[in-house]
Coordinates of C-alpha atoms and ligand atoms in Angstrom, one line a residue:
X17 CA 79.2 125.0 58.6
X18 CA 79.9 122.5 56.4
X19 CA 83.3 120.8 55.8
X20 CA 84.6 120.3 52.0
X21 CA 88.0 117.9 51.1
X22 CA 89.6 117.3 48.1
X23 CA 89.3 113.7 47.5
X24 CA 92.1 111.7 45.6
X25 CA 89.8 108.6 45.3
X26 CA 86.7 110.6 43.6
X27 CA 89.3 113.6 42.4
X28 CA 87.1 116.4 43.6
X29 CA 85.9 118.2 46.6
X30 CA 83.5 116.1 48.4
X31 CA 81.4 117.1 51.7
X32 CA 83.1 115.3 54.5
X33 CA 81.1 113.0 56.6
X34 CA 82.5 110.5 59.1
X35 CA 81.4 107.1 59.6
X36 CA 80.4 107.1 63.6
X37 CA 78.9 110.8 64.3
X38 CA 81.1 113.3 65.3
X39 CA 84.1 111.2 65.3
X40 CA 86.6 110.6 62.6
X41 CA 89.6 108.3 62.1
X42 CA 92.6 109.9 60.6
X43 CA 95.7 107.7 60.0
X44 CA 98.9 109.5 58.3
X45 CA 101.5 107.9 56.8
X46 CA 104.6 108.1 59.1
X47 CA 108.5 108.6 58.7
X48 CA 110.8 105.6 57.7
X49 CA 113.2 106.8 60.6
X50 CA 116.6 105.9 59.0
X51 CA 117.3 109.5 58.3
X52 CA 116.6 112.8 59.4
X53 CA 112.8 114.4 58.0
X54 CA 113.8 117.2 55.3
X55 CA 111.3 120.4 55.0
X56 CA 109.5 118.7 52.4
X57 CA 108.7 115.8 54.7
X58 CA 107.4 117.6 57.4
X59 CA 105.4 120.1 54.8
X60 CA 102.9 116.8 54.8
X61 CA 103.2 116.5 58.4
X62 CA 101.7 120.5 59.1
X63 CA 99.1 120.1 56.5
X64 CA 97.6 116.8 58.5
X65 CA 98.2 118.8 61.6
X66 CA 96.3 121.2 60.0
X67 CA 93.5 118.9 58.9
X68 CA 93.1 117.3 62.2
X69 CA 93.0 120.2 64.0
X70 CA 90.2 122.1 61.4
X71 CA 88.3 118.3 62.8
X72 CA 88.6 119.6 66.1
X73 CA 87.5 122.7 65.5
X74 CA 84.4 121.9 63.6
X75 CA 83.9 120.0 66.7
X76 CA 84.8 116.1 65.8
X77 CA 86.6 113.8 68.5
X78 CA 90.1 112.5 66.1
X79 CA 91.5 109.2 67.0
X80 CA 94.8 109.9 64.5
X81 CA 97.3 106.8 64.0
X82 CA 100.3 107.4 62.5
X83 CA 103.0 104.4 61.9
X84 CA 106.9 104.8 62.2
X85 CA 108.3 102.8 59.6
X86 CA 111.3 101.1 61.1
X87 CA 111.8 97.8 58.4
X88 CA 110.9 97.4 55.1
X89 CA 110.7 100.3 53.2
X90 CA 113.2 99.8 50.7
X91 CA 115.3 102.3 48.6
X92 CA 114.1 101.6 45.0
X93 CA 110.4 101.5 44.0
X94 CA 108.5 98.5 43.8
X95 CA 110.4 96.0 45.8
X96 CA 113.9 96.7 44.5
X97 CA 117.0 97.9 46.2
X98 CA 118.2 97.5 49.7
X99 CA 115.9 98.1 53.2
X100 CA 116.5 101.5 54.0
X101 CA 117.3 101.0 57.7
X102 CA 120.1 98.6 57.2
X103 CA 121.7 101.1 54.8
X104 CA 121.2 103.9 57.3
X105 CA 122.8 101.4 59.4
X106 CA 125.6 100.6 57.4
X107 CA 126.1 104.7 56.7
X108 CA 126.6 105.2 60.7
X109 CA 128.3 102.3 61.5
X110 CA 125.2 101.6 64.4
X111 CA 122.5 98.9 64.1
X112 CA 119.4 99.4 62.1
X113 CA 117.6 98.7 65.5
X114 CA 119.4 101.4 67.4
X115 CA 119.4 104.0 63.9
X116 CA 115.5 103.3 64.2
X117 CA 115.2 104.5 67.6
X118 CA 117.5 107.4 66.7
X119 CA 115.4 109.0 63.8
X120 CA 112.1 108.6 66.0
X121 CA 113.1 110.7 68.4
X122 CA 114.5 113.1 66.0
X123 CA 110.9 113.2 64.2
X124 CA 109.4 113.4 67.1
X125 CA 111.4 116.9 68.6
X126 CA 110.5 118.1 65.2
X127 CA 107.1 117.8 65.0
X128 CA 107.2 119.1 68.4
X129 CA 108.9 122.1 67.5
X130 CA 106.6 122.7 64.7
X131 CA 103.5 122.6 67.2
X132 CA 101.9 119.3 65.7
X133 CA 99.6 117.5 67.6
X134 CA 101.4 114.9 68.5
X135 CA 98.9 111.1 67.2
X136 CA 96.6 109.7 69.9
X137 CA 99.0 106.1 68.7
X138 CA 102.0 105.8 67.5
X139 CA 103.0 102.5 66.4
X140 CA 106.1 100.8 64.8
X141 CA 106.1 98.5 61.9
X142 CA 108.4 96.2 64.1
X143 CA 105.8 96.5 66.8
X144 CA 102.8 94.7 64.6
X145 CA 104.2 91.8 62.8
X146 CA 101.6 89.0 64.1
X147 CA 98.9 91.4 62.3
X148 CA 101.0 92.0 59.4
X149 CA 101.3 88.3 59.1
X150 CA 97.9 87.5 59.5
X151 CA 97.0 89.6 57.1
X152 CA 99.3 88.1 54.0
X153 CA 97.7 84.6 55.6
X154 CA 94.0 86.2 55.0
X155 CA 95.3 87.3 51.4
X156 CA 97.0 83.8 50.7
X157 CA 93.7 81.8 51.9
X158 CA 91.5 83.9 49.2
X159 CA 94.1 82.9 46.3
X160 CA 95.3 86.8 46.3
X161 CA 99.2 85.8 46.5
X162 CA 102.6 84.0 44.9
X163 CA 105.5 82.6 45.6
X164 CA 108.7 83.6 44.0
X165 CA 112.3 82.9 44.6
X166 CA 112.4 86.0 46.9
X167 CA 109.0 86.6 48.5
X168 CA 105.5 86.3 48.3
X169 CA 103.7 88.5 46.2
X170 CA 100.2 90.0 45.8
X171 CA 99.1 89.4 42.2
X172 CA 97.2 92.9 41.4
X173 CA 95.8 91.4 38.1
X174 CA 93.2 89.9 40.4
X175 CA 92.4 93.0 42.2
X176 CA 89.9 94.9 39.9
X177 CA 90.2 98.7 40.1
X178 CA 93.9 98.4 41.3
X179 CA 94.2 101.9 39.7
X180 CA 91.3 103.8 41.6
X181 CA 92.9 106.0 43.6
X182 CA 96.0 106.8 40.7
X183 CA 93.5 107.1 37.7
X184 CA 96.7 105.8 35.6
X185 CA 96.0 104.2 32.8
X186 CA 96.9 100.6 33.8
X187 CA 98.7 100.1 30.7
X188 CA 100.8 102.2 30.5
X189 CA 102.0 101.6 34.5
X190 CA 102.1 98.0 33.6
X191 CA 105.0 99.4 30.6
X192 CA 106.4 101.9 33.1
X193 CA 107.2 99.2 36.1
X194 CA 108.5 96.3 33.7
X195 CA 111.5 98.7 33.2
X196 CA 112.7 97.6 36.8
X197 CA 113.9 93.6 36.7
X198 CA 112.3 90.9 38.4
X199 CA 111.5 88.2 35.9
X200 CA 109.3 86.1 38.4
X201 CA 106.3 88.6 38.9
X202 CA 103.4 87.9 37.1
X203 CA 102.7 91.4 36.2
X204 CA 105.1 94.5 36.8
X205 CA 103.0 96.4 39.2
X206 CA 102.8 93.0 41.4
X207 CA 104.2 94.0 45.0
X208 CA 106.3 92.1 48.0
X209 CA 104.0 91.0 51.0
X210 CA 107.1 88.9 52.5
X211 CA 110.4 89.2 51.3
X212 CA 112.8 86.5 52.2
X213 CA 115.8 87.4 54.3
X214 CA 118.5 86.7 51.6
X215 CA 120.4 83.3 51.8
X216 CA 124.2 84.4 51.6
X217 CA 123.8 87.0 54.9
X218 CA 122.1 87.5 57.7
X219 CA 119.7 90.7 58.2
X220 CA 119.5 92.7 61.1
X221 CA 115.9 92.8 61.3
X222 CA 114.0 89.7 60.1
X223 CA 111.5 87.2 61.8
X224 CA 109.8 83.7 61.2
X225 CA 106.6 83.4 59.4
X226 CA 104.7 80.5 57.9
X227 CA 106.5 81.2 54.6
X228 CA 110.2 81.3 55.6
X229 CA 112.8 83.7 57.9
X230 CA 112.5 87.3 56.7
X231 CA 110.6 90.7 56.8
X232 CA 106.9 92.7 55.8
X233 CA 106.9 94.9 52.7
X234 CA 107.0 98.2 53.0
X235 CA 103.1 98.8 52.1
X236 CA 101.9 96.1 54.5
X237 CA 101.9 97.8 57.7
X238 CA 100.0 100.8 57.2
X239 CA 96.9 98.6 55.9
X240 CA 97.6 96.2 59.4
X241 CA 97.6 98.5 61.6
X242 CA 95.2 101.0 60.3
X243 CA 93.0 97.6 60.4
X244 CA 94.1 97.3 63.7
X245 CA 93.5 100.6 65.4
X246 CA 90.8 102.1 63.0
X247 CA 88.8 99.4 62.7
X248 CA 85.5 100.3 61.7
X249 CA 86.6 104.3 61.5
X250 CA 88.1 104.3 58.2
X251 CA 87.2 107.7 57.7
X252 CA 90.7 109.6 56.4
X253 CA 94.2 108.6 54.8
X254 CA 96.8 110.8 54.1
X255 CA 100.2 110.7 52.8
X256 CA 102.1 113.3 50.9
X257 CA 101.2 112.7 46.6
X258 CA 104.1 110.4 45.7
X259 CA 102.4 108.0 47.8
X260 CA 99.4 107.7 45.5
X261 CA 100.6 105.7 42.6
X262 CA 102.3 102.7 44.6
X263 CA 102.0 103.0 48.7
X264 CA 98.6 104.0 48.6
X265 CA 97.2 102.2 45.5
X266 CA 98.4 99.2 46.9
X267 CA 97.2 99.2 50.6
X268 CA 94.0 99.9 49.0
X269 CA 94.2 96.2 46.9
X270 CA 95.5 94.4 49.6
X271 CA 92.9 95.6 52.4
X272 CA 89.9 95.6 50.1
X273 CA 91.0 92.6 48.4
X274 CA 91.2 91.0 52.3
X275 CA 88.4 92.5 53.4
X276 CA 85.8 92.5 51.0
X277 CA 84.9 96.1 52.1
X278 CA 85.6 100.0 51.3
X279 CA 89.3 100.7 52.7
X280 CA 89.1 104.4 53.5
X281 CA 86.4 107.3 52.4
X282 CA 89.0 110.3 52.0
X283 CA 92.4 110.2 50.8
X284 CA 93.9 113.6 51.0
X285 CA 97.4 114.0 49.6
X286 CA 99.7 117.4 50.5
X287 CA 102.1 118.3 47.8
X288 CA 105.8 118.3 47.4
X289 CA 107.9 121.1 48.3
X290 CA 110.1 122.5 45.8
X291 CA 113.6 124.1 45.8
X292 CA 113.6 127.4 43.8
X293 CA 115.2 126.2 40.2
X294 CA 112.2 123.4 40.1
X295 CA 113.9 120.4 42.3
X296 CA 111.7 118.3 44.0
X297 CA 113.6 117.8 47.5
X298 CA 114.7 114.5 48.7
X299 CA 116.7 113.0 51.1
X300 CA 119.5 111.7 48.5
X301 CA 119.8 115.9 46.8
X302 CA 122.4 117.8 47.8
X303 CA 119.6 120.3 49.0
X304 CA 118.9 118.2 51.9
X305 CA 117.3 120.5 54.3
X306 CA 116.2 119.9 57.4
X307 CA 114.3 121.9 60.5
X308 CA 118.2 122.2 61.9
X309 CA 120.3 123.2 59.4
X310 CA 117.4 125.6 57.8
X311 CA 115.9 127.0 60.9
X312 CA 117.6 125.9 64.3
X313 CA 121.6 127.0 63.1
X314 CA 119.9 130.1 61.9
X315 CA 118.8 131.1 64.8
X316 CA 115.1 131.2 63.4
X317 CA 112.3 130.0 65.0
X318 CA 110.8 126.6 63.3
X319 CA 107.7 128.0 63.3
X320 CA 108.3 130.4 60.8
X321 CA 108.2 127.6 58.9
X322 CA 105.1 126.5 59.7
X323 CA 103.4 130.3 59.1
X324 CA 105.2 129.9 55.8
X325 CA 103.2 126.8 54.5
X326 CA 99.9 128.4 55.3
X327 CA 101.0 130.3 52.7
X328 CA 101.0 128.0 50.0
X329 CA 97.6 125.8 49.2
X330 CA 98.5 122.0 50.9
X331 CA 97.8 120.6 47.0
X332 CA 100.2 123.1 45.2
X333 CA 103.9 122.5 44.9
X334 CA 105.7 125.1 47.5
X335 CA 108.4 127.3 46.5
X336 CA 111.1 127.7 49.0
X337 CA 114.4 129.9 48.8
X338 CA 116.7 131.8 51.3
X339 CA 114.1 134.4 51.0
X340 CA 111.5 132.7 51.4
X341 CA 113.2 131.8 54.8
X342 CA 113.6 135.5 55.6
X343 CA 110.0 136.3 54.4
X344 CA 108.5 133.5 56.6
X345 CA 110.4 134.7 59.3
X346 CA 109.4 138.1 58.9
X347 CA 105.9 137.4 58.5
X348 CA 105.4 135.3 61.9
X349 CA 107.4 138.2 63.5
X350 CA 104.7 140.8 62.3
X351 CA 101.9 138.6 63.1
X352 CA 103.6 138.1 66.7
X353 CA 104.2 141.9 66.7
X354 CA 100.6 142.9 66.1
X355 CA 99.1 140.5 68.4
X356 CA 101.4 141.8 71.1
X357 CA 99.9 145.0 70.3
X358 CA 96.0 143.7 71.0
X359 CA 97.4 141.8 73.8
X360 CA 98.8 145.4 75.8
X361 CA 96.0 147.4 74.4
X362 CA 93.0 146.4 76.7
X363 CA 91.8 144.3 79.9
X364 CA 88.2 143.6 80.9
X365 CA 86.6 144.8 77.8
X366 CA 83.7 142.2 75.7
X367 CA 85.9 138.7 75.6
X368 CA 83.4 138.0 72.6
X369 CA 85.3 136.1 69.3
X370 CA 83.7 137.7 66.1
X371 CA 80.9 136.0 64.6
X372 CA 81.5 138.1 61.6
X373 CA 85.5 136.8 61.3
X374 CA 84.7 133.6 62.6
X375 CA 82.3 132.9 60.1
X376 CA 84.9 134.0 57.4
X377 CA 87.7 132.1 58.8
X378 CA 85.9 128.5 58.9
X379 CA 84.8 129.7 55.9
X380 CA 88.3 129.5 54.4
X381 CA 89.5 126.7 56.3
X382 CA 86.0 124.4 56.1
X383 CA 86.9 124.9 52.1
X384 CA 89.4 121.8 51.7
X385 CA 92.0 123.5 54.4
X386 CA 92.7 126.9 52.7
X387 CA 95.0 128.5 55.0
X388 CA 96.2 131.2 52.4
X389 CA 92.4 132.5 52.7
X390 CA 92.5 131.9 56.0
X391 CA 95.7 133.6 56.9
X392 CA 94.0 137.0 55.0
X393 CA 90.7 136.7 56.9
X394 CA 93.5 136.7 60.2
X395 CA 94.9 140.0 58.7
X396 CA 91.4 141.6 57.5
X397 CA 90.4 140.8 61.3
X398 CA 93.1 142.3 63.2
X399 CA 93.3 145.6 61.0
X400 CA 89.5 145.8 61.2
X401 CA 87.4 148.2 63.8
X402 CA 86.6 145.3 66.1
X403 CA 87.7 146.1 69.5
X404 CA 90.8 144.6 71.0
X405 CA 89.8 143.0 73.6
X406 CA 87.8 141.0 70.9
X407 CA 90.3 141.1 68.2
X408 CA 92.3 139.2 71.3
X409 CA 90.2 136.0 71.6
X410 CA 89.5 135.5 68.1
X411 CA 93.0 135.5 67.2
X412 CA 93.4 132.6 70.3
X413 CA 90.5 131.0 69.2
X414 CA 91.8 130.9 65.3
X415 CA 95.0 129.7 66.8
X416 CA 93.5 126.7 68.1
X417 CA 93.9 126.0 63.8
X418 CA 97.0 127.6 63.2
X419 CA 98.9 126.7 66.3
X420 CA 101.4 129.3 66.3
X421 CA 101.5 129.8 70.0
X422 CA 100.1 133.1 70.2
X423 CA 98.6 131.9 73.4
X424 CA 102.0 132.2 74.9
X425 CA 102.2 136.2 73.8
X426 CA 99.1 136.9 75.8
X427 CA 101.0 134.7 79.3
X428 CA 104.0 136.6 78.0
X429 CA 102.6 140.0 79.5
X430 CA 100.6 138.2 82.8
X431 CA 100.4 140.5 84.9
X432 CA 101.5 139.8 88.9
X433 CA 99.2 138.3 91.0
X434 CA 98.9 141.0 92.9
X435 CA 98.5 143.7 90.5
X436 CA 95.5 141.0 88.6
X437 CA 93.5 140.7 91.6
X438 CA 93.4 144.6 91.4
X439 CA 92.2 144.8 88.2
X440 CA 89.7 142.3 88.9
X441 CA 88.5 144.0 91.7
X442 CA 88.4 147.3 89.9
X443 CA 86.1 145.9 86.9
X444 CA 83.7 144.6 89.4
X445 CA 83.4 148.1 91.2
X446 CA 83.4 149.4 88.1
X447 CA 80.6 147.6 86.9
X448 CA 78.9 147.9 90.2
X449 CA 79.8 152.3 89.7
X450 CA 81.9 151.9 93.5
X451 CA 83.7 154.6 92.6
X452 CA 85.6 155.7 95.4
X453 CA 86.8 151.7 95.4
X454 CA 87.7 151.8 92.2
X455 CA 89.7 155.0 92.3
X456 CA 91.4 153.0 95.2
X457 CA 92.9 150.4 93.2
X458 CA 93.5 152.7 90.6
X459 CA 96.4 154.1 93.3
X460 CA 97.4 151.0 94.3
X461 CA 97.7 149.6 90.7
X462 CA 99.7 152.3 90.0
X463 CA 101.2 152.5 93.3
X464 CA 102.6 149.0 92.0
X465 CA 104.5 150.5 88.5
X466 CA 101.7 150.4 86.5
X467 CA 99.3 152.9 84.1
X468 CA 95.6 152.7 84.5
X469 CA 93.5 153.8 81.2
X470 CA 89.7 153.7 81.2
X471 CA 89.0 153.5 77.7
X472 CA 85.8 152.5 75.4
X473 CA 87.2 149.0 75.1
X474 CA 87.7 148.3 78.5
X475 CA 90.7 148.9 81.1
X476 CA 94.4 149.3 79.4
X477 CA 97.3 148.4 82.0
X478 CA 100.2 149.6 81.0
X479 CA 103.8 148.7 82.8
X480 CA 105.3 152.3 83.3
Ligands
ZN522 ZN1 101.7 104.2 54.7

């Protein structure tokens, strides 16, 4: 079946194709680990899980790279402000070094609690600086960059189609960005390749390059080392939308501009999640909420959380409340709850997954990843006629694209080895019509605590 994305670049849904058959490159923007990741965060983190695993299921091989921003991203847009690391540093009292380390590990037992595949690479901004460099050298040897009291800049008035991806109106950005101050840059939306550690004190992070002591901006990395580990795979970039009008608009100038060529065929972009009232969340709110203080001290599993996005289409804003909490929690409880209920109801009937519902499910998720179709065609399934022994493993196989563990419910009831090898046995006589060996294990199954019902779908075990 064939596989539709929205596409940022060309704003519509495209037909995806990859660049080497039947494998893609996917690199997501990572975390800038000098804080905890709030809902909203990892809202962009489950839609890319989602993405990557629909990939999978349509049968692609996904090499996915995603960078952990541990220097340079700083806290106002466009080059201003202070690098958020050192002021997570300075918040703690700890080294940006060891607050780097920290936050990674905190992303990465929350992605893990949220069931995302964790990236084939993972790779720090700290980790790639000789690439990084390179680059700004390949960019300075073309005539693409500046000097200014502060850093080294890429000058996007000779980058044509520097708005591509945004569709701003260049003009108007140009009006929009001058508000912030930095006399020296030739035009407003101009952005730091190299800033210079400053003269008066000495930065925790910083490193020697042909241009003077100091550190990568912020944008840098994510062209490097998608260059780096992509290669010639630049199939899809993602990033949640408030990366479009800077981060991404300008790794696309400073790759193409180095390279010559396309930089990326799909940029997909997952929305923000919104408190109920209308706030966009961010770290500096007061609604700060995070996969702990939301979920974990509630005593609710994260992955109601991750049921609850499906809900929501990955390019609409999200509405979340205390009841949507609840709701999310009660709706992966229900889900669990009827697949328990297909798991009890029958053994050794047809293992089949429904063409029908299979069809109808990559329908929905082949159509630019849309799980709240998806997520009905899972309810339409399980209250259908299909049997259960059916309904069973095409509610595991769909899992392999939602990843709520419902794997685990059908281990959950694994029966002892003794008692399985019975009911093995029994099918086979069954199908075989060994009666008198069948009614044999029937009494020792049973002998063993447990129920024996022949039904139409196959044999029902039931713990008595
Ligand atoms: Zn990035």
């Amino acid at each position: 079946m064939k596989l539709y994305f929205y596409n940022t670049l060309t704003r519509q849904k495209e037909e995806f194709y990859s660049i080497k058959p039947g494998e893609v490159g996917l690199y997501t923007c990572g975390p800038t680990v000098y804080n905890y990741a709030h809902i909203g965060n990892l809202r962009t983190y489950i839609f890319e899980d989602i993405l990557k695993r629909v990939l999978i299921y349509n049968g692609y091989h996904v090499k996915h790279v995603m960078n952990i921003t541990d220097v340079g991203h700083l806290s106002g847009d466009r080059d201003m402000g202070e690098d958020k690391m050192e002021q997570g540093a300075a918040r703690e009292g700890k080294n940006a070094w060891d607050i780097a380390d920290y936050y990674t590990q905190a992303f990465k037992k929350d992605i893990a609690r949220l069931n995302i595949v964790d990236p084939d690479i993972w790779v720090k901004a700290t980790d790639t600086l000789p690439e990084q460099i390179a680059l700004v050298k390949r960019l300075e040897e073309k005539g693409y960059t500046y000097r200014t009291a502060d850093g080294i800049y890429f000058d996007t008035s000779k980058f044509k189609d520097y708005t591509k991806l945004s569709h701003q109106d260049l003009e108007a950005l140009q009006e929009g960005a001058r508000v912030e101050r930095n006399p020296e840059k030739r035009n407003p939306t101009d952005f730091a390749l190299w800033k210079f550690s400053p003269k008066d004190s000495k930065r925790q992070m910083e490193w020697d390059s042909p241009w003077g002591v100091g550190f990568p901006g912020w944008h840098l990395e994510c062209s490097a080392m998608s260059m780096k580990f992509l290669g010639d795979q630049l199939d899809i970039h993602c990033g949640g939308t408030d990366h479009i009008d800077v981060h991404h608009t300008n790794e696309i100038a400073q790759s193409e501009a180095a390279t010559g060529k396309r930089f990326f065929n799909f940029w997909m972009h997952g929305a923000f999640l919104i408190i109920a009232g209308g706030k966009k969340m961010a770290k500096s709110a007061e609604n700060f909420l995070t996969l702990e203080n939301a979920f974990l001290s509630n005593d609710i599993n994260p992955l109601s959380y991750r049921f609850a996005s499906f809900l929501t289409h990955y390019r609409k804003p999200m509405e979340f409340s205390d009841e949507g909490i609840e709701a999310a929690r009660n709706g992966l409880l229900h889900l669990q709850n009827q697949v328990r209920q297909v798991v009890a109801a029958g053994i050794g009937g047809d293992k089949a997954i429904s063409a029908e519902y299979k069809n109808k499910f990559l329908g929905a998720v082949n159509d630019d990843l849309n799980m709240p179709r998806a997520m009905a065609v899972i309810q339409e399934m399980l209250k259908s006629s299909v049997s259960d022994t059916v309904k069973l493993t095409t509610i595991l196989d769909f899992d392999r694209v939602v990843g709520l563990n419902l794997d685990q419910l059908d281990q959950e009831r694994a029966l002892p080895e003794a008692v399985q090898s019975r009911v093995d046995a029994r099918i086979t006589s069954r199908t075989s019509k060994d009666f008198a060996t069948s009614d044999r294990l029937r009494a020792e199954i049973e002998a063993m605590g447990y129920l024996v019902q022949d039904t139409k779908d196959g044999m029902k075990i039931i713990k008595k």
